[in-house]
C-alpha positions as a LaTeX table, in Angstrom:
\begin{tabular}{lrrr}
\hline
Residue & $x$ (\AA) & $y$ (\AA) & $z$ (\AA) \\
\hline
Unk1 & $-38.94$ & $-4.00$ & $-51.30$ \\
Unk2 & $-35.89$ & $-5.82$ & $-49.71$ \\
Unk3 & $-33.67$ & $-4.88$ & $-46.76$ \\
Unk4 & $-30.87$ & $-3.42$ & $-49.23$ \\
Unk5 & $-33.63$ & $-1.16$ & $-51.21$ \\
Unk6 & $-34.43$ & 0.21 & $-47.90$ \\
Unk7 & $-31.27$ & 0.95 & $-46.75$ \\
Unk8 & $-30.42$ & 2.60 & $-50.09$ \\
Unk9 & $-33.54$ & 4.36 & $-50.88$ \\
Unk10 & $-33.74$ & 5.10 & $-47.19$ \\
Unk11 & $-29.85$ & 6.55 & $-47.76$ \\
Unk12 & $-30.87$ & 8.26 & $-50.95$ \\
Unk13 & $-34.23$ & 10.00 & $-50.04$ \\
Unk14 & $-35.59$ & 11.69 & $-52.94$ \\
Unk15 & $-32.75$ & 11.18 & $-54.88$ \\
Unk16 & $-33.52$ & 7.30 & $-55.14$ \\
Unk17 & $-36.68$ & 8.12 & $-57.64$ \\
Unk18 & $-36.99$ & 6.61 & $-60.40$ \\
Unk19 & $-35.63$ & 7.81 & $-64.02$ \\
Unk20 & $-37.35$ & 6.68 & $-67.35$ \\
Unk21 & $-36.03$ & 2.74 & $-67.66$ \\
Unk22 & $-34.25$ & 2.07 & $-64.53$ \\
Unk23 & $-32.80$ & 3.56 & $-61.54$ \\
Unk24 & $-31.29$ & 7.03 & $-60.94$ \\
Unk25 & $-27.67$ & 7.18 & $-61.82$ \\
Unk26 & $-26.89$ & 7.58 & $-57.77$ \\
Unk27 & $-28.39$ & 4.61 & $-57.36$ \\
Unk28 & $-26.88$ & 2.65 & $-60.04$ \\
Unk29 & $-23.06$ & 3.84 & $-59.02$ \\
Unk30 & $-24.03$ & 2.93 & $-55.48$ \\
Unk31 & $-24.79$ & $-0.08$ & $-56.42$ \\
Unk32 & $-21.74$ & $-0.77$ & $-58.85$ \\
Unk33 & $-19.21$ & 0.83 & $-56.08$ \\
Unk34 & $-21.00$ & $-1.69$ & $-53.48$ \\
Unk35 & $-20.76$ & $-4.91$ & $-55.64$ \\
Unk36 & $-17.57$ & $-6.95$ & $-56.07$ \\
Unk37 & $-17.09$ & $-5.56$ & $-59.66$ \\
Unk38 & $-15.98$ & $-1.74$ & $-59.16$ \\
Unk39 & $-13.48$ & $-2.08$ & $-57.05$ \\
Unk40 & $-12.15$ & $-5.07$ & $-58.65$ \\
Unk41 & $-11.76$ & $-3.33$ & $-61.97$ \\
Unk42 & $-14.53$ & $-5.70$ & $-63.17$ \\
Unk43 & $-16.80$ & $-3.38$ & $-64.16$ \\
Unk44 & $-16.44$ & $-3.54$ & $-68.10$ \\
Unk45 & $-17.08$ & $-7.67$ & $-67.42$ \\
Unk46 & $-19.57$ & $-7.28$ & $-65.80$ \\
Unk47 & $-21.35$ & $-5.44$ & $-68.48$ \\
Unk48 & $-20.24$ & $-7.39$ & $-70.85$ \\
Unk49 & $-20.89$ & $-11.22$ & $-69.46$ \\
Unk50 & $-22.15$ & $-10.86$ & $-65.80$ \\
Unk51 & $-25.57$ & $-10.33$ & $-64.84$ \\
Unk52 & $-25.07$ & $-7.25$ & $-62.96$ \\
Unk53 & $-28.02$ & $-5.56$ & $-60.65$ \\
Unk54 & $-29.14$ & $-7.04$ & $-57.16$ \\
Unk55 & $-27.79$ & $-10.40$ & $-57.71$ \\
Unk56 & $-24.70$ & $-9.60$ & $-58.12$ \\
Unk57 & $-24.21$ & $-6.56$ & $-55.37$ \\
Unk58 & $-25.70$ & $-9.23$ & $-53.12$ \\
Unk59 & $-22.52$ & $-11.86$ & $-53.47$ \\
Unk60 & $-20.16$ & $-9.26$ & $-54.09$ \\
Unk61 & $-21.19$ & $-6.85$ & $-50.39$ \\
Unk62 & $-19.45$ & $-8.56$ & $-47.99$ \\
Unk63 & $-16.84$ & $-9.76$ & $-50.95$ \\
Unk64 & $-17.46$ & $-13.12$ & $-50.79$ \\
Unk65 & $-18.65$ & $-15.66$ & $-53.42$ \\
Unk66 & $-15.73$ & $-16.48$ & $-56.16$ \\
Unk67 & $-12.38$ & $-15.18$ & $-54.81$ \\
Unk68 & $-10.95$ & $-15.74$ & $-58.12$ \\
Unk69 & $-13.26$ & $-12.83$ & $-59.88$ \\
Unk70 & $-13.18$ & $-10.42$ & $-56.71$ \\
Unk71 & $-9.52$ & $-9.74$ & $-56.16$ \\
Unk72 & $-8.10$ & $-6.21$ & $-56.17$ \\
Unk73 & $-5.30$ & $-5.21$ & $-57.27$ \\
Unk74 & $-2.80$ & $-5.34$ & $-54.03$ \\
Unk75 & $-4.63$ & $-8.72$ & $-53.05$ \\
Unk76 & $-7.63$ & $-7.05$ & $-51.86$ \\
Unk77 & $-11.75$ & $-8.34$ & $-52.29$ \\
Unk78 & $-14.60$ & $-6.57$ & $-53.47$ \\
Unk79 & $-18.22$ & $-5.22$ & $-51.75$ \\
Unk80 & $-18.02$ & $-3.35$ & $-48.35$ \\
Unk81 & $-15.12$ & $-5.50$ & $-47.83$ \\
Unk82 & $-13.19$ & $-3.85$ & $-50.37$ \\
Unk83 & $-14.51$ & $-0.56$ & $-49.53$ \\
Unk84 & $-13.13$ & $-0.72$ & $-46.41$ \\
Unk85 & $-9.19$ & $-2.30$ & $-47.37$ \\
Unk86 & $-9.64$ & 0.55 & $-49.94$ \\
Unk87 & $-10.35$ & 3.76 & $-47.91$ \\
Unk88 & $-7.57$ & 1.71 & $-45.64$ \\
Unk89 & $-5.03$ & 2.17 & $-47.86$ \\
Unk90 & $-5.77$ & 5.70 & $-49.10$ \\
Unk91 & $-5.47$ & 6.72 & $-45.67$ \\
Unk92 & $-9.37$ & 7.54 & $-44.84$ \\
Unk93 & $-9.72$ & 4.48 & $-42.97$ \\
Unk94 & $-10.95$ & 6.40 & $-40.15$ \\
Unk95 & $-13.36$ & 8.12 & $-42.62$ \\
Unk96 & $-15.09$ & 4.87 & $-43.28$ \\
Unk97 & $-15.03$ & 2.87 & $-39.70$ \\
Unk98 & $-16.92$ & 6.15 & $-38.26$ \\
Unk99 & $-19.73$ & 5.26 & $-40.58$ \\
Unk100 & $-20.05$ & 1.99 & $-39.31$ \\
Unk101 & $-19.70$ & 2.96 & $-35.65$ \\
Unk102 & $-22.11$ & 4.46 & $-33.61$ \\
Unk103 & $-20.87$ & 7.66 & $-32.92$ \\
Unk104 & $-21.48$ & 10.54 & $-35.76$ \\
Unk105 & $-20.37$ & 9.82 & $-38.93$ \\
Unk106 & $-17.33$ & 11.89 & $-40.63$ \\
Unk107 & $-17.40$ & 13.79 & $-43.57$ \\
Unk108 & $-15.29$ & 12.96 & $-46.56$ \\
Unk109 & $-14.58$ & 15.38 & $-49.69$ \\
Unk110 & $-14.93$ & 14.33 & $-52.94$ \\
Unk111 & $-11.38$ & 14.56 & $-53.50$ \\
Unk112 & $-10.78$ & 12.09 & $-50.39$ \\
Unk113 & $-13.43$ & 9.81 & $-51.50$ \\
Unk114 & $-11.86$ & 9.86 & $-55.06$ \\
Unk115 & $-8.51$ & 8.83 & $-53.52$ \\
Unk116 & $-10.00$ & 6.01 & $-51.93$ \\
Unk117 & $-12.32$ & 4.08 & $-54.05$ \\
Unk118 & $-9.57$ & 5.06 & $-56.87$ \\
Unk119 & $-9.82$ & 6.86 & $-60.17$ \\
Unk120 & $-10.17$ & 4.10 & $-62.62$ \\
Unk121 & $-13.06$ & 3.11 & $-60.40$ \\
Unk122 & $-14.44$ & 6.65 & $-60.28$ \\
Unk123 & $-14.28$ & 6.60 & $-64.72$ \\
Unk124 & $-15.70$ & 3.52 & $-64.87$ \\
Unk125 & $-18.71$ & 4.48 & $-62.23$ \\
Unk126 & $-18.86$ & 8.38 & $-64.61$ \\
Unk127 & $-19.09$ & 6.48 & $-67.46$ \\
Unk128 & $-21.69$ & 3.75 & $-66.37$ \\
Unk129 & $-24.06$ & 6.32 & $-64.52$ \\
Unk130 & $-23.20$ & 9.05 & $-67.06$ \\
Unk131 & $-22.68$ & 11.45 & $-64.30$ \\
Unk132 & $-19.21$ & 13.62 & $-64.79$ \\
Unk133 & $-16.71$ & 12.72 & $-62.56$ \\
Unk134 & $-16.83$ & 15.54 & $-59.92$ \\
Unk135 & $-21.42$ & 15.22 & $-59.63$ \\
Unk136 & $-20.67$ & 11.43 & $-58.77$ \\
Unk137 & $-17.78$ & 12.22 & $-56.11$ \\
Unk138 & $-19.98$ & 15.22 & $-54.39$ \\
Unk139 & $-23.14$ & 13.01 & $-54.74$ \\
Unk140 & $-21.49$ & 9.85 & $-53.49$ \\
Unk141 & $-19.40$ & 11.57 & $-50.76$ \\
Unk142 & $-22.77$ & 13.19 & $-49.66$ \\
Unk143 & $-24.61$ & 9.76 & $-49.61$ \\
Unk144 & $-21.93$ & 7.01 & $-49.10$ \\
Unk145 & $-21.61$ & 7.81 & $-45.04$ \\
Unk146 & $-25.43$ & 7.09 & $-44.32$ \\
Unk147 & $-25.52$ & 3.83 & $-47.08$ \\
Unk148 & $-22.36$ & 2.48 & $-45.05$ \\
Unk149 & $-24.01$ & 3.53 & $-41.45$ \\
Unk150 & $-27.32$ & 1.72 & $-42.36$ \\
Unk151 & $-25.34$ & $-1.88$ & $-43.89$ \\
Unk152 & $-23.46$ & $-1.98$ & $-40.64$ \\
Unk153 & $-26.04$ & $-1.31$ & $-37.95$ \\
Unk154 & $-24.21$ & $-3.12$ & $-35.70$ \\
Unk155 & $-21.12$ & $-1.49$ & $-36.27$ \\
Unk156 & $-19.09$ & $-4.05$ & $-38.09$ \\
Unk157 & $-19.21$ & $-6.17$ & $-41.19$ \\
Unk158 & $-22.23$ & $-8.23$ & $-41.23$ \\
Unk159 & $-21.93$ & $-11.97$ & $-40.95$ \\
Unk160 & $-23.45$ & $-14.06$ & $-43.31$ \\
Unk161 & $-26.77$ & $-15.39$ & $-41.49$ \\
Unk162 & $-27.24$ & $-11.15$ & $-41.28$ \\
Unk163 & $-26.53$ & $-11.03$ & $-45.08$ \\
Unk164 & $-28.81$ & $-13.79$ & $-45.85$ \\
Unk165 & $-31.70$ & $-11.60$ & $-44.76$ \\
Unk166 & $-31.18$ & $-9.21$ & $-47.23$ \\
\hline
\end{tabular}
């Protein structure tokens, strides 16, 4: 098991286990809303020609890799990166830098989360996990503050010797 399954499983707790075939559907969304793709509005592309999984969450955390495929809409990146530009300009960027901090980490709603990671996004992670909309914002909001605190132990993005361990 790698660093990231750690710090998602570790995130998770029992709600990382295993469904028939693959991962649970929290997983899965954290790992789309982590990768370059979901905030990038590549999601359906990625299904259809990426690889998708670990390989791709891994270039697409810290949104680097191919500028090209990870640009938001409003000239933003994907991965954490994104994350954080997103929450940013929804407004909750305080939300999000208190999970990276070291101080305790702030709660968001599901309704603030769904304002900042978007609503396309939030479809297109319902209809990949097959969760309904307003399971994956309570799950997410519930889970996203601890998977964000545990990637950025050091209280900022990591650099890329730190993201080569994972």
């Amino acid at each position: 098991m790698g660093l990231l399954d750690q710090v998602l499983s570790g995130a998770l707790g029992s709600r990382a286990g295993q469904q028939q075939g693959g991962s649970s559907p929290l997983m899965t969304a954290l790992m789309a809303l982590l990768s370059s793709g979901a905030l990038s509005g590549a999601m359906g592309r990625q299904g259809a020609g990426g690889t998708g999984g670990l390989g791709d969450l891994l270039g697409g955390l810290t949104g680097g890799g191919n500028p090209g495929s990870m640009s938001m809409p409003g000239g933003g990146v994907g991965g954490l990166g994104g994350l954080i530009q997103s929450f940013q300009r929804a407004g909750h960027g305080d939300i999000l830098q208190s999970w990276m901090g070291p101080d305790q980490n702030h709660e968001i709603s599901p309704n603030q989360l769904g304002e900042a990671i978007g609503h396309g996004t939030v479809d297109d992670l319902s209809r990949q996990t097959g969760m309904e909309r307003g399971d994956l914002l309570t799950e997410l909001s519930r889970v996203l503050p601890g998977v964000v605190d545990r990637m950025t132990p050091h209280g900022r993005m990591p650099n890329d010797d730190e993201m080569a361990k994972w």
